[in-house]
Short mmCIF file of the C-alpha atoms (twelve columns), coordinates in Angstrom:
data_MODEL
# 
_entry.id   MODEL 
# 
loop_
_atom_site.group_PDB 
_atom_site.id 
_atom_site.type_symbol 
_atom_site.label_atom_id 
_atom_site.label_alt_id 
_atom_site.label_comp_id 
_atom_site.label_asym_id 
_atom_site.label_seq_id 
_atom_site.Cartn_x 
_atom_site.Cartn_y 
_atom_site.Cartn_z 
_atom_site.pdbx_PDB_model_num 
ATOM 1   C CA . MET A 1   66.644 58.980 31.958  1 
ATOM 2   C CA . LYS A 2   65.735 55.860 33.245  1 
ATOM 3   C CA . GLY A 3   66.817 56.426 37.307  1 
ATOM 4   C CA . GLN A 4   65.083 60.085 36.708  1 
ATOM 5   C CA . LEU A 5   62.100 58.316 35.854  1 
ATOM 6   C CA . GLN A 6   62.103 55.594 38.637  1 
ATOM 7   C CA . SER A 7   63.065 58.408 41.339  1 
ATOM 8   C CA . ASP A 8   60.214 60.543 39.776  1 
ATOM 9   C CA . TRP A 9   57.724 57.384 40.144  1 
ATOM 10  C CA . ILE A 10  58.893 56.775 43.467  1 
ATOM 11  C CA . THR A 11  58.283 60.255 44.483  1 
ATOM 12  C CA . GLY A 12  55.145 60.368 43.288  1 
ATOM 13  C CA . LEU A 13  54.100 57.226 45.393  1 
ATOM 14  C CA . TYR A 14  55.410 58.825 48.324  1 
ATOM 15  C CA . ALA A 15  53.239 61.779 47.253  1 
ATOM 16  C CA . ILE A 16  50.279 59.669 46.751  1 
ATOM 17  C CA . ARG A 17  50.748 57.889 50.076  1 
ATOM 18  C CA . GLU A 18  50.941 61.145 51.777  1 
ATOM 19  C CA . ILE A 19  47.585 61.991 50.377  1 
ATOM 20  C CA . MET A 20  45.882 59.000 51.555  1 
ATOM 21  C CA . LEU A 21  46.934 59.117 54.960  1 
ATOM 22  C CA . LYS A 22  45.830 62.957 55.384  1 
ATOM 23  C CA . ARG A 23  42.771 61.471 53.881  1 
ATOM 24  C CA . PHE A 24  42.520 58.742 56.457  1 
ATOM 25  C CA . PHE A 25  43.261 60.936 59.599  1 
ATOM 26  C CA . ILE A 26  41.213 63.112 58.668  1 
ATOM 27  C CA . ARG A 27  38.103 60.740 58.164  1 
ATOM 28  C CA . ILE A 28  38.909 59.066 61.393  1 
ATOM 29  C CA . GLY A 29  38.838 62.500 63.196  1 
ATOM 30  C CA . PHE A 30  35.448 63.310 61.403  1 
ATOM 31  C CA . VAL A 31  34.140 60.229 62.624  1 
ATOM 32  C CA . MET A 32  35.388 60.616 66.270  1 
ATOM 33  C CA . SER A 33  34.305 64.167 66.268  1 
ATOM 34  C CA . SER A 34  30.928 62.717 65.262  1 
ATOM 35  C CA . ALA A 35  30.424 60.024 67.626  1 
ATOM 36  C CA . SER A 36  31.197 62.673 69.980  1 
ATOM 37  C CA . LEU A 37  28.794 65.190 68.792  1 
ATOM 38  C CA . SER A 38  26.203 62.202 68.556  1 
ATOM 39  C CA . VAL A 39  26.724 61.350 72.492  1 
ATOM 40  C CA . ALA A 40  26.394 65.052 73.260  1 
ATOM 41  C CA . GLU A 41  23.094 65.036 71.612  1 
ATOM 42  C CA . GLU A 42  21.614 62.716 73.598  1 
ATOM 43  C CA . LYS A 43  19.571 64.700 76.490  1 
ATOM 44  C CA . MET A 44  22.118 64.697 79.092  1 
ATOM 45  C CA . ASP A 45  21.738 64.992 83.154  1 
ATOM 46  C CA . LEU A 46  22.949 68.861 83.664  1 
ATOM 47  C CA . TYR A 47  24.871 70.086 86.707  1 
ATOM 48  C CA . LEU A 48  25.574 73.688 87.752  1 
ATOM 49  C CA . LEU A 49  29.065 74.169 89.232  1 
ATOM 50  C CA . ILE A 50  29.734 77.770 90.830  1 
ATOM 51  C CA . GLY A 51  31.863 79.133 93.157  1 
ATOM 52  C CA . GLN A 52  35.050 80.698 94.272  1 
ATOM 53  C CA . SER A 53  38.431 79.159 93.773  1 
ATOM 54  C CA . ASN A 54  38.124 75.896 95.035  1 
ATOM 55  C CA . MET A 55  35.274 75.180 92.205  1 
ATOM 56  C CA . ALA A 56  36.997 76.906 89.803  1 
ATOM 57  C CA . GLY A 57  40.300 74.226 90.573  1 
ATOM 58  C CA . ARG A 58  43.325 75.224 92.238  1 
ATOM 59  C CA . ALA A 59  44.583 71.396 93.140  1 
ATOM 60  C CA . PRO A 60  47.508 70.292 90.452  1 
ATOM 61  C CA . ILE A 61  46.119 67.704 87.891  1 
ATOM 62  C CA . ALA A 62  48.019 64.407 87.510  1 
ATOM 63  C CA . GLU A 63  48.946 63.271 84.039  1 
ATOM 64  C CA . LYS A 64  46.356 60.268 84.677  1 
ATOM 65  C CA . ASP A 65  43.749 62.877 85.304  1 
ATOM 66  C CA . GLU A 66  44.298 64.721 82.120  1 
ATOM 67  C CA . GLY A 67  42.245 62.446 79.664  1 
ATOM 68  C CA . VAL A 68  38.551 62.785 78.406  1 
ATOM 69  C CA . ILE A 69  36.356 61.736 81.146  1 
ATOM 70  C CA . GLU A 70  34.134 58.936 79.431  1 
ATOM 71  C CA . ARG A 71  30.433 59.926 78.967  1 
ATOM 72  C CA . CYS A 72  30.651 63.614 80.396  1 
ATOM 73  C CA . PHE A 73  30.580 66.740 78.459  1 
ATOM 74  C CA . LEU A 74  31.432 70.149 79.171  1 
ATOM 75  C CA . LEU A 75  29.795 73.389 78.053  1 
ATOM 76  C CA . ASN A 76  32.199 75.492 76.197  1 
ATOM 77  C CA . GLY A 77  32.767 78.995 75.064  1 
ATOM 78  C CA . GLU A 78  30.460 78.685 72.046  1 
ATOM 79  C CA . ASP A 79  27.629 77.506 74.362  1 
ATOM 80  C CA . LYS A 80  28.257 73.960 72.754  1 
ATOM 81  C CA . PHE A 81  29.122 70.474 74.396  1 
ATOM 82  C CA . GLU A 82  32.553 68.873 73.835  1 
ATOM 83  C CA . PRO A 83  34.159 65.864 75.909  1 
ATOM 84  C CA . ALA A 84  34.964 66.986 79.001  1 
ATOM 85  C CA . LYS A 85  38.365 67.002 80.495  1 
ATOM 86  C CA . ASN A 86  40.774 69.021 83.107  1 
ATOM 87  C CA . PRO A 87  40.512 71.734 83.454  1 
ATOM 88  C CA . LEU A 88  36.596 71.995 83.718  1 
ATOM 89  C CA . ASN A 89  36.574 75.838 84.426  1 
ATOM 90  C CA . ARG A 90  38.511 76.552 81.359  1 
ATOM 91  C CA . TYR A 91  35.392 78.042 79.582  1 
ATOM 92  C CA . SER A 92  34.232 80.114 82.290  1 
ATOM 93  C CA . THR A 93  33.148 83.548 81.368  1 
ATOM 94  C CA . ILE A 94  34.453 84.879 84.561  1 
ATOM 95  C CA . ARG A 95  37.614 83.092 85.649  1 
ATOM 96  C CA . LYS A 96  40.935 84.417 86.365  1 
ATOM 97  C CA . GLY A 97  43.607 83.395 84.007  1 
ATOM 98  C CA . LEU A 98  43.826 79.885 81.966  1 
ATOM 99  C CA . ASN A 99  46.993 78.868 83.741  1 
ATOM 100 C CA . MET A 100 45.306 78.920 87.403  1 
ATOM 101 C CA . GLN A 101 42.509 76.603 86.468  1 
ATOM 102 C CA . LYS A 102 43.210 73.232 87.751  1 
ATOM 103 C CA . MET A 103 41.401 70.747 89.323  1 
ATOM 104 C CA . ASN A 104 38.088 71.226 90.701  1 
ATOM 105 C CA . PRO A 105 35.231 68.749 92.302  1 
ATOM 106 C CA . GLY A 106 33.448 68.034 88.715  1 
ATOM 107 C CA . TYR A 107 36.211 65.758 88.244  1 
ATOM 108 C CA . SER A 108 35.805 62.924 90.867  1 
ATOM 109 C CA . PHE A 109 31.695 64.155 91.056  1 
ATOM 110 C CA . SER A 110 31.036 63.149 87.443  1 
ATOM 111 C CA . LYS A 111 33.035 59.859 87.960  1 
ATOM 112 C CA . ALA A 112 31.332 58.951 90.781  1 
ATOM 113 C CA . MET A 113 27.839 59.984 89.243  1 
ATOM 114 C CA . LEU A 114 28.674 57.803 86.245  1 
ATOM 115 C CA . LYS A 115 29.385 54.757 88.294  1 
ATOM 116 C CA . GLU A 116 26.010 54.947 89.801  1 
ATOM 117 C CA . ASP A 117 24.352 54.472 85.989  1 
ATOM 118 C CA . SER A 118 26.109 52.976 83.190  1 
ATOM 119 C CA . LYS A 119 23.830 54.436 80.747  1 
ATOM 120 C CA . MET A 120 24.108 58.011 82.267  1 
ATOM 121 C CA . THR A 121 25.579 61.079 80.191  1 
ATOM 122 C CA . ILE A 122 26.519 64.066 81.896  1 
ATOM 123 C CA . GLY A 123 26.726 67.684 80.788  1 
ATOM 124 C CA . LEU A 124 28.505 70.001 83.425  1 
ATOM 125 C CA . VAL A 125 28.520 73.875 82.850  1 
ATOM 126 C CA . VAL A 126 31.308 75.144 85.213  1 
ATOM 127 C CA . ASN A 127 31.462 79.097 85.779  1 
ATOM 128 C CA . ALA A 128 33.400 79.744 89.068  1 
ATOM 129 C CA . LYS A 129 35.703 82.903 89.856  1 
ATOM 130 C CA . GLY A 130 38.373 82.684 92.339  1 
ATOM 131 C CA . GLY A 131 38.098 85.222 95.248  1 
ATOM 132 C CA . SER A 132 34.733 86.050 94.319  1 
ATOM 133 C CA . SER A 133 31.978 86.941 97.335  1 
ATOM 134 C CA . ILE A 134 28.599 85.756 97.807  1 
ATOM 135 C CA . LYS A 135 27.609 89.467 97.224  1 
ATOM 136 C CA . GLN A 136 28.910 89.101 93.723  1 
ATOM 137 C CA . TRP A 137 26.638 85.923 93.196  1 
ATOM 138 C CA . THR A 138 23.275 88.240 94.190  1 
ATOM 139 C CA . ARG A 139 20.393 87.942 91.292  1 
ATOM 140 C CA . ASP A 140 21.367 90.944 89.752  1 
ATOM 141 C CA . ALA A 141 25.291 90.840 89.766  1 
ATOM 142 C CA . LYS A 142 27.240 89.581 86.686  1 
ATOM 143 C CA . PHE A 143 28.644 86.234 88.101  1 
ATOM 144 C CA . TYR A 144 24.791 85.056 88.926  1 
ATOM 145 C CA . GLN A 145 23.644 86.145 85.226  1 
ATOM 146 C CA . GLU A 146 26.438 84.983 83.398  1 
ATOM 147 C CA . ALA A 147 25.808 81.300 85.202  1 
ATOM 148 C CA . LEU A 148 22.212 81.646 84.664  1 
ATOM 149 C CA . ARG A 149 22.740 82.376 80.955  1 
ATOM 150 C CA . ARG A 150 24.767 79.699 80.281  1 
ATOM 151 C CA . MET A 151 22.942 77.596 82.338  1 
ATOM 152 C CA . LYS A 152 19.452 78.239 80.012  1 
ATOM 153 C CA . ALA A 153 21.373 77.491 77.105  1 
ATOM 154 C CA . ALA A 154 22.847 74.045 78.384  1 
ATOM 155 C CA . MET A 155 19.021 73.086 79.320  1 
ATOM 156 C CA . GLU A 156 18.607 72.937 75.585  1 
ATOM 157 C CA . LYS A 157 20.349 69.483 75.624  1 
ATOM 158 C CA . GLY A 158 19.165 68.313 78.795  1 
ATOM 159 C CA . GLU A 159 18.037 68.369 82.156  1 
ATOM 160 C CA . LEU A 160 19.281 70.219 85.152  1 
ATOM 161 C CA . LYS A 161 19.625 67.830 87.808  1 
ATOM 162 C CA . GLY A 162 21.432 69.842 90.330  1 
ATOM 163 C CA . VAL A 163 23.764 72.723 91.537  1 
ATOM 164 C CA . LEU A 164 26.967 72.098 92.983  1 
ATOM 165 C CA . TRP A 165 27.986 75.369 95.313  1 
ATOM 166 C CA . HIS A 166 31.649 75.905 96.989  1 
ATOM 167 C CA . GLN A 167 32.189 79.512 98.218  1 
ATOM 168 C CA . GLY A 168 32.711 81.095 101.514 1 
ATOM 169 C CA . GLU A 169 36.432 81.703 102.090 1 
ATOM 170 C CA . THR A 170 36.052 85.249 101.139 1 
ATOM 171 C CA . ASP A 171 32.871 85.639 103.419 1 
ATOM 172 C CA . HIS A 172 34.366 83.332 105.995 1 
ATOM 173 C CA . LYS A 173 33.472 85.903 108.975 1 
ATOM 174 C CA . ASP A 174 29.933 86.952 107.650 1 
ATOM 175 C CA . PRO A 175 27.439 86.310 110.362 1 
ATOM 176 C CA . GLU A 176 24.650 86.525 107.575 1 
ATOM 177 C CA . TYR A 177 26.216 84.228 105.365 1 
ATOM 178 C CA . LEU A 178 23.509 81.669 105.435 1 
ATOM 179 C CA . ASP A 179 20.974 83.995 104.454 1 
ATOM 180 C CA . LYS A 180 22.464 85.448 101.790 1 
ATOM 181 C CA . LEU A 181 22.933 81.509 100.531 1 
ATOM 182 C CA . LYS A 182 19.360 80.895 101.092 1 
ATOM 183 C CA . GLU A 183 18.589 83.661 99.041  1 
ATOM 184 C CA . LEU A 184 20.839 82.342 96.129  1 
ATOM 185 C CA . VAL A 185 19.283 78.893 96.649  1 
ATOM 186 C CA . LYS A 186 15.391 80.756 95.803  1 
ATOM 187 C CA . ASN A 187 16.858 82.921 93.001  1 
ATOM 188 C CA . LEU A 188 18.452 79.870 91.273  1 
ATOM 189 C CA . ARG A 189 15.113 77.910 91.864  1 
ATOM 190 C CA . LYS A 190 12.731 80.672 90.644  1 
ATOM 191 C CA . ASP A 191 14.888 81.951 87.652  1 
ATOM 192 C CA . LEU A 192 15.382 77.769 86.172  1 
ATOM 193 C CA . LYS A 193 12.092 77.370 86.847  1 
ATOM 194 C CA . LEU A 194 12.973 74.345 89.133  1 
ATOM 195 C CA . PRO A 195 11.399 74.767 92.432  1 
ATOM 196 C CA . LYS A 196 12.880 71.339 93.766  1 
ATOM 197 C CA . LEU A 197 16.385 71.801 92.166  1 
ATOM 198 C CA . PRO A 198 18.702 69.952 94.258  1 
ATOM 199 C CA . PHE A 199 21.750 72.487 95.648  1 
ATOM 200 C CA . VAL A 200 24.560 71.203 97.569  1 
ATOM 201 C CA . ALA A 201 27.105 73.625 99.427  1 
ATOM 202 C CA . GLY A 202 30.406 72.503 100.311 1 
ATOM 203 C CA . GLN A 203 32.308 73.939 103.605 1 
ATOM 204 C CA . VAL A 204 35.369 75.199 103.322 1 
ATOM 205 C CA . ASN A 205 38.571 74.739 104.769 1 
ATOM 206 C CA . ASN A 206 39.412 75.847 108.684 1 
ATOM 207 C CA . ALA A 207 36.628 78.414 109.010 1 
ATOM 208 C CA . ARG A 208 34.126 77.474 111.628 1 
ATOM 209 C CA . GLU A 209 32.194 80.537 111.514 1 
ATOM 210 C CA . VAL A 210 31.055 80.293 107.731 1 
ATOM 211 C CA . ASN A 211 31.116 76.134 108.140 1 
ATOM 212 C CA . ASP A 212 28.640 76.343 110.799 1 
ATOM 213 C CA . GLN A 213 26.013 78.433 108.943 1 
ATOM 214 C CA . ILE A 214 26.895 76.600 105.772 1 
ATOM 215 C CA . ALA A 215 26.041 73.221 108.064 1 
ATOM 216 C CA . LYS A 216 22.346 74.492 108.743 1 
ATOM 217 C CA . LEU A 217 21.178 74.871 105.218 1 
ATOM 218 C CA . SER A 218 20.043 71.149 104.345 1 
ATOM 219 C CA . SER A 219 17.782 71.681 107.877 1 
ATOM 220 C CA . GLU A 220 16.278 74.895 106.659 1 
ATOM 221 C CA . VAL A 221 15.821 74.721 102.994 1 
ATOM 222 C CA . PRO A 222 14.376 71.555 101.166 1 
ATOM 223 C CA . HIS A 223 16.422 69.627 98.932  1 
ATOM 224 C CA . THR A 224 19.491 70.928 99.565  1 
ATOM 225 C CA . GLY A 225 22.683 69.196 100.934 1 
ATOM 226 C CA . VAL A 226 25.811 70.097 102.579 1 
ATOM 227 C CA . VAL A 227 29.273 68.477 102.115 1 
ATOM 228 C CA . LYS A 228 31.486 68.680 104.943 1 
ATOM 229 C CA . SER A 229 35.303 69.285 104.881 1 
ATOM 230 C CA . GLU A 230 36.095 67.584 107.730 1 
ATOM 231 C CA . GLY A 231 38.990 65.278 107.042 1 
ATOM 232 C CA . LEU A 232 40.440 66.730 104.305 1 
ATOM 233 C CA . THR A 233 43.879 68.481 103.806 1 
ATOM 234 C CA . ALA A 234 44.667 71.840 102.269 1 
ATOM 235 C CA . MET A 235 48.020 73.228 100.234 1 
ATOM 236 C CA . ASP A 236 47.781 76.353 101.719 1 
ATOM 237 C CA . ARG A 237 45.137 78.356 103.769 1 
ATOM 238 C CA . TRP A 238 42.221 77.473 101.763 1 
ATOM 239 C CA . HIS A 239 42.735 75.484 98.834  1 
ATOM 240 C CA . PHE A 240 42.619 71.476 99.249  1 
ATOM 241 C CA . ASP A 241 44.924 69.667 97.762  1 
ATOM 242 C CA . THR A 242 44.558 67.120 94.896  1 
ATOM 243 C CA . LYS A 243 43.722 63.956 97.309  1 
ATOM 244 C CA . SER A 244 41.327 66.091 99.173  1 
ATOM 245 C CA . MET A 245 39.417 67.576 96.224  1 
ATOM 246 C CA . LYS A 246 38.709 64.154 94.688  1 
ATOM 247 C CA . ILE A 247 37.147 63.575 97.803  1 
ATOM 248 C CA . LEU A 248 35.326 66.385 98.006  1 
ATOM 249 C CA . GLY A 249 33.804 65.695 94.467  1 
ATOM 250 C CA . GLU A 250 32.795 62.021 95.454  1 
ATOM 251 C CA . ARG A 251 30.805 63.695 98.753  1 
ATOM 252 C CA . TYR A 252 29.075 65.928 96.597  1 
ATOM 253 C CA . ALA A 253 27.979 63.064 94.059  1 
ATOM 254 C CA . ALA A 254 26.826 61.282 97.225  1 
ATOM 255 C CA . GLU A 255 24.780 64.176 98.322  1 
ATOM 256 C CA . ILE A 256 22.990 65.089 94.990  1 
ATOM 257 C CA . LEU A 257 22.208 61.321 95.045  1 
ATOM 258 C CA . LYS A 258 20.889 61.446 98.395  1 
ATOM 259 C CA . ILE A 259 18.517 64.688 97.461  1 
ATOM 260 C CA . GLN A 260 17.613 62.871 94.065  1 
ATOM 261 C CA . ARG A 261 16.525 59.834 95.883  1 
ATOM 262 C CA . GLY A 262 14.239 61.409 98.279  1 
ATOM 263 C CA . GLN A 263 16.360 60.410 101.454 1 
# 
């Protein structure tokens, strides 16, 4: 009888210990969640990332790049901000399969921007679609409207500081690409009520005709910039490898900062 009581007593202690541990981890989880939410509630510098596959992200994600980006938040599927981590196009409402979403320029872009200001908090709205043409980003098209809708929802939590655009592979032989790109810039600025909204377009891999047109954007439209693809390497015909994707993101940051500083 004494042995049974001792056994029951020990079992009871283990049960109490289990309950206390669960409560502890729930409390810790709540504190961490609350901390994340409180940071996200601050007014953030917002950036819209749109385009096709390189902006969606096709570069492999190394284990060291899987963690949360400090002071950076991502608009999720419920139009709320959560701590950002790769793949950043995971919540795109127009994306292809989740398993196709990998590293895009947003990762190194965010890190480069945050390095410039230790007090800055960034909010990303990433809504890219691999294989999309610029025609699918015209004002009345679904892709444009979804980007606009999500961006407006995000703007309740911060100020839109710029648009990062990477697209052109599908349209690399279109002689009117620049005109269509300029129209996109005009539409976004009008619909978001930001006439001087910084807009940066990135060149694609190994496509001179469309890259030459993209290169003219900054000289023809105020408050725009161009990220060159010179020196970058690709995994295939179109998609930049991980190293070059990081360089691309850093180049986007440099162009955005240049526009913001009036240079």
